[in-house]
Amino acid sequence: MKLIKLSLATAMAVTFAYAEETSDLGFSANVTATSNYIWRGMTQTADSPAVQGGFDLDYKGLYLGVWGSNVEFGDAKASLEADIYLGYAGSISNFSYDIGFVEYMYPNQSNEYNFGEAYLSLGYDFEVVSLSAKYALGVDTDDVDNEADNWEPENNWEVGASVPLPMDISIDATYGDYDSLGAYYLVGVNKSFDKFDLTLAYTANDGDGITENEQDNVVVSISSSF
């Protein structure tokens, strides 16, 4: 895994240097500071802050990226999440689409946590509101024979809406269902300041009968892309 990540980082660095001379090849980076890393309505940092960031390469709709965040699952095995993803995205008039695969990895001898998802996203911009839908198919990629680990990746679907307002403000909402882990939703307000985005959101997960998954949080985040 270390060799794969090192090779990927080297390839991205070389490609970035070449991107300066190739107009069809793009490179971008992003960084976020958040009061709580929430994923599908569930905290990934035990209700603590997180610092996150990633890099993306794209070429005529094809993209490749890496993204990372600190995590806290109540044990010593996982303190970092490192994702690698690739896919193809495009648009036809106001209609957009995105198909790809993401691998969620947790270093520090926690390979049994690793899993992947193949996903398809569709969206349409009505100008007064943008609507989106996404389906993700869980894929077991942990390659660890651990009888105590009886969790298998599950499938997820979600729908979303975003309403643009004056002064670079938008109201965003998401509703989804993560199989046995529960339905979740998010309602938030986003304000853009030049290259920064400030978000205030309320998010919750109903737990689907699993008490420890029942959560609700108010989250503040600031992010930037460049």
PDB file of C-alpha atoms in Angstrom:
ATOM      1  CA  MET A   1       0.000   0.000   0.000  1.00  0.00           C
ATOM      2  CA  LYS A   2       2.855   2.411   0.785  1.00  0.00           C
ATOM      3  CA  LEU A   3       4.378   1.696  -2.640  1.00  0.00           C
ATOM      4  CA  ILE A   4       1.049   2.340  -4.352  1.00  0.00           C
ATOM      5  CA  LYS A   5       0.571   5.640  -2.542  1.00  0.00           C
ATOM      6  CA  LEU A   6       4.154   6.716  -3.230  1.00  0.00           C
ATOM      7  CA  SER A   7       3.816   5.862  -6.912  1.00  0.00           C
ATOM      8  CA  LEU A   8       0.533   7.771  -7.115  1.00  0.00           C
ATOM      9  CA  ALA A   9       2.051  10.839  -5.451  1.00  0.00           C
ATOM     10  CA  THR A  10       5.027  10.742  -7.805  1.00  0.00           C
ATOM     11  CA  ALA A  11       2.793  10.353 -10.842  1.00  0.00           C
ATOM     12  CA  MET A  12       0.618  13.287  -9.751  1.00  0.00           C
ATOM     13  CA  ALA A  13       3.671  15.492  -9.166  1.00  0.00           C
ATOM     14  CA  VAL A  14       5.096  14.706 -12.609  1.00  0.00           C
ATOM     15  CA  THR A  15       1.719  15.209 -14.248  1.00  0.00           C
ATOM     16  CA  PHE A  16       1.251  18.540 -12.453  1.00  0.00           C
ATOM     17  CA  ALA A  17       4.529  19.796 -13.894  1.00  0.00           C
ATOM     18  CA  TYR A  18       3.397  18.712 -17.349  1.00  0.00           C
ATOM     19  CA  ALA A  19      -0.041  20.304 -16.794  1.00  0.00           C
ATOM     20  CA  GLU A  20       1.481  23.762 -16.946  1.00  0.00           C
ATOM     21  CA  GLU A  21       2.233  23.147 -20.626  1.00  0.00           C
ATOM     22  CA  THR A  22      -0.959  21.232 -21.520  1.00  0.00           C
ATOM     23  CA  SER A  23      -4.165  23.233 -21.543  1.00  0.00           C
ATOM     24  CA  ASP A  24      -6.472  20.170 -21.492  1.00  0.00           C
ATOM     25  CA  LEU A  25      -4.910  18.859 -18.288  1.00  0.00           C
ATOM     26  CA  GLY A  26      -6.028  20.453 -15.043  1.00  0.00           C
ATOM     27  CA  PHE A  27      -4.806  20.335 -11.463  1.00  0.00           C
ATOM     28  CA  SER A  28      -6.594  21.554  -8.328  1.00  0.00           C
ATOM     29  CA  ALA A  29      -6.273  21.284  -4.584  1.00  0.00           C
ATOM     30  CA  ASN A  30      -8.684  21.740  -1.685  1.00  0.00           C
ATOM     31  CA  VAL A  31      -8.462  22.154   2.077  1.00  0.00           C
ATOM     32  CA  THR A  32     -11.160  22.193   4.765  1.00  0.00           C
ATOM     33  CA  ALA A  33     -11.319  22.844   8.501  1.00  0.00           C
ATOM     34  CA  THR A  34     -14.499  21.567  10.144  1.00  0.00           C
ATOM     35  CA  SER A  35     -15.850  21.375  13.679  1.00  0.00           C
ATOM     36  CA  ASN A  36     -16.928  17.752  13.106  1.00  0.00           C
ATOM     37  CA  TYR A  37     -16.265  15.317  10.239  1.00  0.00           C
ATOM     38  CA  ILE A  38     -19.744  14.041   9.378  1.00  0.00           C
ATOM     39  CA  TRP A  39     -20.238  11.297   6.770  1.00  0.00           C
ATOM     40  CA  ARG A  40     -23.777  10.211   5.942  1.00  0.00           C
ATOM     41  CA  GLY A  41     -25.061  11.645   9.183  1.00  0.00           C
ATOM     42  CA  MET A  42     -22.451   9.923  11.395  1.00  0.00           C
ATOM     43  CA  THR A  43     -19.413  11.512  13.033  1.00  0.00           C
ATOM     44  CA  GLN A  44     -16.050  10.117  11.959  1.00  0.00           C
ATOM     45  CA  THR A  45     -14.067  12.061  14.572  1.00  0.00           C
ATOM     46  CA  ALA A  46     -16.007  11.363  17.800  1.00  0.00           C
ATOM     47  CA  ASP A  47     -17.584  14.846  17.560  1.00  0.00           C
ATOM     48  CA  SER A  48     -14.147  16.497  17.336  1.00  0.00           C
ATOM     49  CA  PRO A  49     -12.699  18.885  14.707  1.00  0.00           C
ATOM     50  CA  ALA A  50     -10.984  17.699  11.530  1.00  0.00           C
ATOM     51  CA  VAL A  51      -8.549  19.076   8.986  1.00  0.00           C
ATOM     52  CA  GLN A  52      -9.020  17.709   5.482  1.00  0.00           C
ATOM     53  CA  GLY A  53      -7.547  18.168   2.041  1.00  0.00           C
ATOM     54  CA  GLY A  54      -6.899  16.661  -1.339  1.00  0.00           C
ATOM     55  CA  PHE A  55      -5.553  16.961  -4.879  1.00  0.00           C
ATOM     56  CA  ASP A  56      -7.267  16.338  -8.225  1.00  0.00           C
ATOM     57  CA  LEU A  57      -6.127  15.840 -11.802  1.00  0.00           C
ATOM     58  CA  ASP A  58      -8.551  16.014 -14.710  1.00  0.00           C
ATOM     59  CA  TYR A  59      -8.274  15.528 -18.439  1.00  0.00           C
ATOM     60  CA  LYS A  60     -11.258  15.994 -20.747  1.00  0.00           C
ATOM     61  CA  GLY A  61     -13.700  14.696 -18.154  1.00  0.00           C
ATOM     62  CA  LEU A  62     -11.467  11.961 -16.733  1.00  0.00           C
ATOM     63  CA  TYR A  63     -10.302  12.627 -13.176  1.00  0.00           C
ATOM     64  CA  LEU A  64      -8.041  11.127 -10.524  1.00  0.00           C
ATOM     65  CA  GLY A  65      -7.745  12.331  -6.960  1.00  0.00           C
ATOM     66  CA  VAL A  66      -6.614  11.714  -3.411  1.00  0.00           C
ATOM     67  CA  TRP A  67      -8.221  13.062  -0.221  1.00  0.00           C
ATOM     68  CA  GLY A  68      -7.474  12.689   3.477  1.00  0.00           C
ATOM     69  CA  SER A  69      -8.818  13.514   6.924  1.00  0.00           C
ATOM     70  CA  ASN A  70      -8.111  12.694  10.545  1.00  0.00           C
ATOM     71  CA  VAL A  71     -10.628  10.249  12.063  1.00  0.00           C
ATOM     72  CA  GLU A  72     -11.409   8.829  15.500  1.00  0.00           C
ATOM     73  CA  PHE A  73     -13.343   5.566  15.879  1.00  0.00           C
ATOM     74  CA  GLY A  74     -12.709   4.976  19.573  1.00  0.00           C
ATOM     75  CA  ASP A  75      -9.766   2.605  19.055  1.00  0.00           C
ATOM     76  CA  ALA A  76      -6.070   2.870  18.248  1.00  0.00           C
ATOM     77  CA  LYS A  77      -6.313   1.306  14.796  1.00  0.00           C
ATOM     78  CA  ALA A  78      -7.482   4.208  12.675  1.00  0.00           C
ATOM     79  CA  SER A  79      -6.463   7.842  13.028  1.00  0.00           C
ATOM     80  CA  LEU A  80      -6.352   8.714   9.320  1.00  0.00           C
ATOM     81  CA  GLU A  81      -8.659   8.227   6.355  1.00  0.00           C
ATOM     82  CA  ALA A  82      -6.995   8.331   2.930  1.00  0.00           C
ATOM     83  CA  ASP A  83      -9.205   8.032  -0.163  1.00  0.00           C
ATOM     84  CA  ILE A  84      -8.222   7.442  -3.775  1.00  0.00           C
ATOM     85  CA  TYR A  85     -10.818   7.930  -6.500  1.00  0.00           C
ATOM     86  CA  LEU A  86     -11.103   8.024 -10.262  1.00  0.00           C
ATOM     87  CA  GLY A  87     -13.934   8.533 -12.699  1.00  0.00           C
ATOM     88  CA  TYR A  88     -15.444  10.403 -15.585  1.00  0.00           C
ATOM     89  CA  ALA A  89     -17.699  13.468 -15.319  1.00  0.00           C
ATOM     90  CA  GLY A  90     -19.326  15.734 -17.848  1.00  0.00           C
ATOM     91  CA  SER A  91     -22.378  17.777 -18.748  1.00  0.00           C
ATOM     92  CA  ILE A  92     -24.832  18.259 -21.584  1.00  0.00           C
ATOM     93  CA  SER A  93     -26.453  21.660 -21.337  1.00  0.00           C
ATOM     94  CA  ASN A  94     -27.875  21.832 -17.785  1.00  0.00           C
ATOM     95  CA  PHE A  95     -27.617  18.069 -17.246  1.00  0.00           C
ATOM     96  CA  SER A  96     -24.531  16.656 -15.473  1.00  0.00           C
ATOM     97  CA  TYR A  97     -23.254  13.159 -14.764  1.00  0.00           C
ATOM     98  CA  ASP A  98     -20.412  11.523 -12.846  1.00  0.00           C
ATOM     99  CA  ILE A  99     -19.431   7.840 -12.720  1.00  0.00           C
ATOM    100  CA  GLY A 100     -16.454   6.514 -10.784  1.00  0.00           C
ATOM    101  CA  PHE A 101     -14.922   4.426  -8.021  1.00  0.00           C
ATOM    102  CA  VAL A 102     -13.542   5.434  -4.619  1.00  0.00           C
ATOM    103  CA  GLU A 103     -11.394   3.392  -2.252  1.00  0.00           C
ATOM    104  CA  TYR A 104     -11.647   4.312   1.444  1.00  0.00           C
ATOM    105  CA  MET A 105      -8.391   3.401   3.201  1.00  0.00           C
ATOM    106  CA  TYR A 106      -7.384   3.539   6.863  1.00  0.00           C
ATOM    107  CA  PRO A 107      -3.610   3.134   7.343  1.00  0.00           C
ATOM    108  CA  ASN A 108      -1.803   2.104  10.540  1.00  0.00           C
ATOM    109  CA  GLN A 109      -2.556  -1.625  10.402  1.00  0.00           C
ATOM    110  CA  SER A 110      -6.310  -1.202   9.957  1.00  0.00           C
ATOM    111  CA  ASN A 111      -6.759  -2.841   6.558  1.00  0.00           C
ATOM    112  CA  GLU A 112      -9.913  -4.572   7.766  1.00  0.00           C
ATOM    113  CA  TYR A 113     -11.605  -1.157   7.651  1.00  0.00           C
ATOM    114  CA  ASN A 114     -10.863  -0.630   3.954  1.00  0.00           C
ATOM    115  CA  PHE A 115     -13.647  -0.773   1.392  1.00  0.00           C
ATOM    116  CA  GLY A 116     -14.640   0.680  -1.961  1.00  0.00           C
ATOM    117  CA  GLU A 117     -17.685   2.110  -3.694  1.00  0.00           C
ATOM    118  CA  ALA A 118     -18.676   2.346  -7.338  1.00  0.00           C
ATOM    119  CA  TYR A 119     -20.923   5.369  -7.806  1.00  0.00           C
ATOM    120  CA  LEU A 120     -23.148   7.145 -10.317  1.00  0.00           C
ATOM    121  CA  SER A 121     -24.313  10.742  -9.879  1.00  0.00           C
ATOM    122  CA  LEU A 122     -26.817  12.680 -11.993  1.00  0.00           C
ATOM    123  CA  GLY A 123     -27.816  16.311 -11.731  1.00  0.00           C
ATOM    124  CA  TYR A 124     -29.856  19.012 -13.412  1.00  0.00           C
ATOM    125  CA  ASP A 125     -29.580  22.775 -12.966  1.00  0.00           C
ATOM    126  CA  PHE A 126     -32.932  24.556 -13.273  1.00  0.00           C
ATOM    127  CA  GLU A 127     -31.137  27.851 -12.464  1.00  0.00           C
ATOM    128  CA  VAL A 128     -33.535  28.599  -9.593  1.00  0.00           C
ATOM    129  CA  VAL A 129     -32.680  25.214  -8.033  1.00  0.00           C
ATOM    130  CA  SER A 130     -30.197  22.432  -8.761  1.00  0.00           C
ATOM    131  CA  LEU A 131     -31.241  18.823  -8.149  1.00  0.00           C
ATOM    132  CA  SER A 132     -28.987  15.786  -7.832  1.00  0.00           C
ATOM    133  CA  ALA A 133     -29.162  12.047  -7.210  1.00  0.00           C
ATOM    134  CA  LYS A 134     -26.426   9.535  -6.401  1.00  0.00           C
ATOM    135  CA  TYR A 135     -26.199   5.772  -5.973  1.00  0.00           C
ATOM    136  CA  ALA A 136     -23.151   3.996  -4.505  1.00  0.00           C
ATOM    137  CA  LEU A 137     -22.533   0.242  -4.614  1.00  0.00           C
ATOM    138  CA  GLY A 138     -20.367  -1.028  -1.727  1.00  0.00           C
ATOM    139  CA  VAL A 139     -17.389  -3.249  -2.611  1.00  0.00           C
ATOM    140  CA  ASP A 140     -15.396  -5.349  -0.105  1.00  0.00           C
ATOM    141  CA  THR A 141     -11.670  -4.714  -0.713  1.00  0.00           C
ATOM    142  CA  ASP A 142     -10.120  -5.261   2.743  1.00  0.00           C
ATOM    143  CA  ASP A 143      -8.321  -8.566   1.846  1.00  0.00           C
ATOM    144  CA  VAL A 144      -8.246  -9.450   5.569  1.00  0.00           C
ATOM    145  CA  ASP A 145      -9.662 -12.731   6.941  1.00  0.00           C
ATOM    146  CA  ASN A 146     -11.016 -11.447  10.235  1.00  0.00           C
ATOM    147  CA  GLU A 147     -13.880 -13.435  11.751  1.00  0.00           C
ATOM    148  CA  ALA A 148     -14.515 -10.683  14.289  1.00  0.00           C
ATOM    149  CA  ASP A 149     -15.087  -8.213  11.457  1.00  0.00           C
ATOM    150  CA  ASN A 150     -18.568  -9.168  10.273  1.00  0.00           C
ATOM    151  CA  TRP A 151     -19.426  -5.812   8.659  1.00  0.00           C
ATOM    152  CA  GLU A 152     -19.739  -5.790   4.894  1.00  0.00           C
ATOM    153  CA  PRO A 153     -19.875  -2.667   2.698  1.00  0.00           C
ATOM    154  CA  GLU A 154     -23.459  -1.632   2.032  1.00  0.00           C
ATOM    155  CA  ASN A 155     -25.189   0.311  -0.711  1.00  0.00           C
ATOM    156  CA  ASN A 156     -26.196   3.943  -0.408  1.00  0.00           C
ATOM    157  CA  TRP A 157     -28.455   6.345  -2.267  1.00  0.00           C
ATOM    158  CA  GLU A 158     -29.108  10.038  -1.760  1.00  0.00           C
ATOM    159  CA  VAL A 159     -30.858  13.010  -3.338  1.00  0.00           C
ATOM    160  CA  GLY A 160     -29.991  16.661  -2.956  1.00  0.00           C
ATOM    161  CA  ALA A 161     -31.108  20.186  -3.778  1.00  0.00           C
ATOM    162  CA  SER A 162     -29.335  23.550  -3.793  1.00  0.00           C
ATOM    163  CA  VAL A 163     -31.045  26.940  -4.050  1.00  0.00           C
ATOM    164  CA  PRO A 164     -28.817  29.915  -5.006  1.00  0.00           C
ATOM    165  CA  LEU A 165     -29.531  33.223  -3.285  1.00  0.00           C
ATOM    166  CA  PRO A 166     -28.103  36.729  -3.683  1.00  0.00           C
ATOM    167  CA  MET A 167     -24.711  37.666  -2.209  1.00  0.00           C
ATOM    168  CA  ASP A 168     -23.156  34.270  -3.116  1.00  0.00           C
ATOM    169  CA  ILE A 169     -25.320  32.399  -0.603  1.00  0.00           C
ATOM    170  CA  SER A 170     -26.987  29.039  -1.163  1.00  0.00           C
ATOM    171  CA  ILE A 171     -29.313  26.794   0.835  1.00  0.00           C
ATOM    172  CA  ASP A 172     -28.454  23.111   0.474  1.00  0.00           C
ATOM    173  CA  ALA A 173     -30.316  19.971   1.502  1.00  0.00           C
ATOM    174  CA  THR A 174     -29.508  16.246   1.248  1.00  0.00           C
ATOM    175  CA  TYR A 175     -31.483  13.118   2.131  1.00  0.00           C
ATOM    176  CA  GLY A 176     -30.109   9.591   1.828  1.00  0.00           C
ATOM    177  CA  ASP A 177     -30.299   6.028   3.084  1.00  0.00           C
ATOM    178  CA  TYR A 178     -27.279   3.896   3.946  1.00  0.00           C
ATOM    179  CA  ASP A 179     -28.902   0.430   4.095  1.00  0.00           C
ATOM    180  CA  SER A 180     -28.848  -0.928   7.675  1.00  0.00           C
ATOM    181  CA  LEU A 181     -26.868   2.051   9.003  1.00  0.00           C
ATOM    182  CA  GLY A 182     -29.819   4.396   8.720  1.00  0.00           C
ATOM    183  CA  ALA A 183     -31.389   7.248   6.807  1.00  0.00           C
ATOM    184  CA  TYR A 184     -29.677  10.617   7.061  1.00  0.00           C
ATOM    185  CA  TYR A 185     -30.254  14.224   6.082  1.00  0.00           C
ATOM    186  CA  LEU A 186     -28.506  17.573   6.010  1.00  0.00           C
ATOM    187  CA  VAL A 187     -29.759  21.150   5.766  1.00  0.00           C
ATOM    188  CA  GLY A 188     -27.221  23.934   5.496  1.00  0.00           C
ATOM    189  CA  VAL A 189     -26.370  27.465   4.415  1.00  0.00           C
ATOM    190  CA  ASN A 190     -23.248  28.192   2.381  1.00  0.00           C
ATOM    191  CA  LYS A 191     -21.620  31.601   1.870  1.00  0.00           C
ATOM    192  CA  SER A 192     -18.765  32.192  -0.574  1.00  0.00           C
ATOM    193  CA  PHE A 193     -16.013  34.752   0.102  1.00  0.00           C
ATOM    194  CA  ASP A 194     -13.680  34.980  -2.884  1.00  0.00           C
ATOM    195  CA  LYS A 195     -11.854  31.601  -2.736  1.00  0.00           C
ATOM    196  CA  PHE A 196     -13.358  30.553   0.607  1.00  0.00           C
ATOM    197  CA  ASP A 197     -16.664  28.861   1.424  1.00  0.00           C
ATOM    198  CA  LEU A 198     -18.218  29.029   4.891  1.00  0.00           C
ATOM    199  CA  THR A 199     -20.890  26.436   5.723  1.00  0.00           C
ATOM    200  CA  LEU A 200     -23.259  26.082   8.663  1.00  0.00           C
ATOM    201  CA  ALA A 201     -25.246  22.836   8.603  1.00  0.00           C
ATOM    202  CA  TYR A 202     -27.525  20.660  10.693  1.00  0.00           C
ATOM    203  CA  THR A 203     -27.164  16.942  10.018  1.00  0.00           C
ATOM    204  CA  ALA A 204     -28.708  13.795  11.503  1.00  0.00           C
ATOM    205  CA  ASN A 205     -28.916  10.012  11.141  1.00  0.00           C
ATOM    206  CA  ASP A 206     -31.961   8.057  12.400  1.00  0.00           C
ATOM    207  CA  GLY A 207     -29.875   4.940  13.126  1.00  0.00           C
ATOM    208  CA  ASP A 208     -32.451   2.555  11.638  1.00  0.00           C
ATOM    209  CA  GLY A 209     -32.992   1.049  15.084  1.00  0.00           C
ATOM    210  CA  ILE A 210     -29.274   1.050  16.001  1.00  0.00           C
ATOM    211  CA  THR A 211     -28.993   3.393  18.985  1.00  0.00           C
ATOM    212  CA  GLU A 212     -25.281   4.175  18.587  1.00  0.00           C
ATOM    213  CA  ASN A 213     -25.907   5.379  15.015  1.00  0.00           C
ATOM    214  CA  GLU A 214     -28.611   7.856  16.057  1.00  0.00           C
ATOM    215  CA  GLN A 215     -26.895  11.225  15.840  1.00  0.00           C
ATOM    216  CA  ASP A 216     -27.604  14.867  15.205  1.00  0.00           C
ATOM    217  CA  ASN A 217     -25.027  17.626  14.912  1.00  0.00           C
ATOM    218  CA  VAL A 218     -24.548  21.285  14.051  1.00  0.00           C
ATOM    219  CA  VAL A 219     -21.370  21.662  11.997  1.00  0.00           C
ATOM    220  CA  VAL A 220     -19.348  24.700  10.927  1.00  0.00           C
ATOM    221  CA  SER A 221     -16.809  24.345   8.112  1.00  0.00           C
ATOM    222  CA  ILE A 222     -14.556  26.597   6.073  1.00  0.00           C
ATOM    223  CA  SER A 223     -12.984  25.383   2.840  1.00  0.00           C
ATOM    224  CA  SER A 224     -10.969  26.634  -0.085  1.00  0.00           C
ATOM    225  CA  SER A 225     -10.082  25.321  -3.541  1.00  0.00           C
ATOM    226  CA  PHE A 226      -7.190  26.486  -5.704  1.00  0.00           C
TER     227      PHE A 226
END
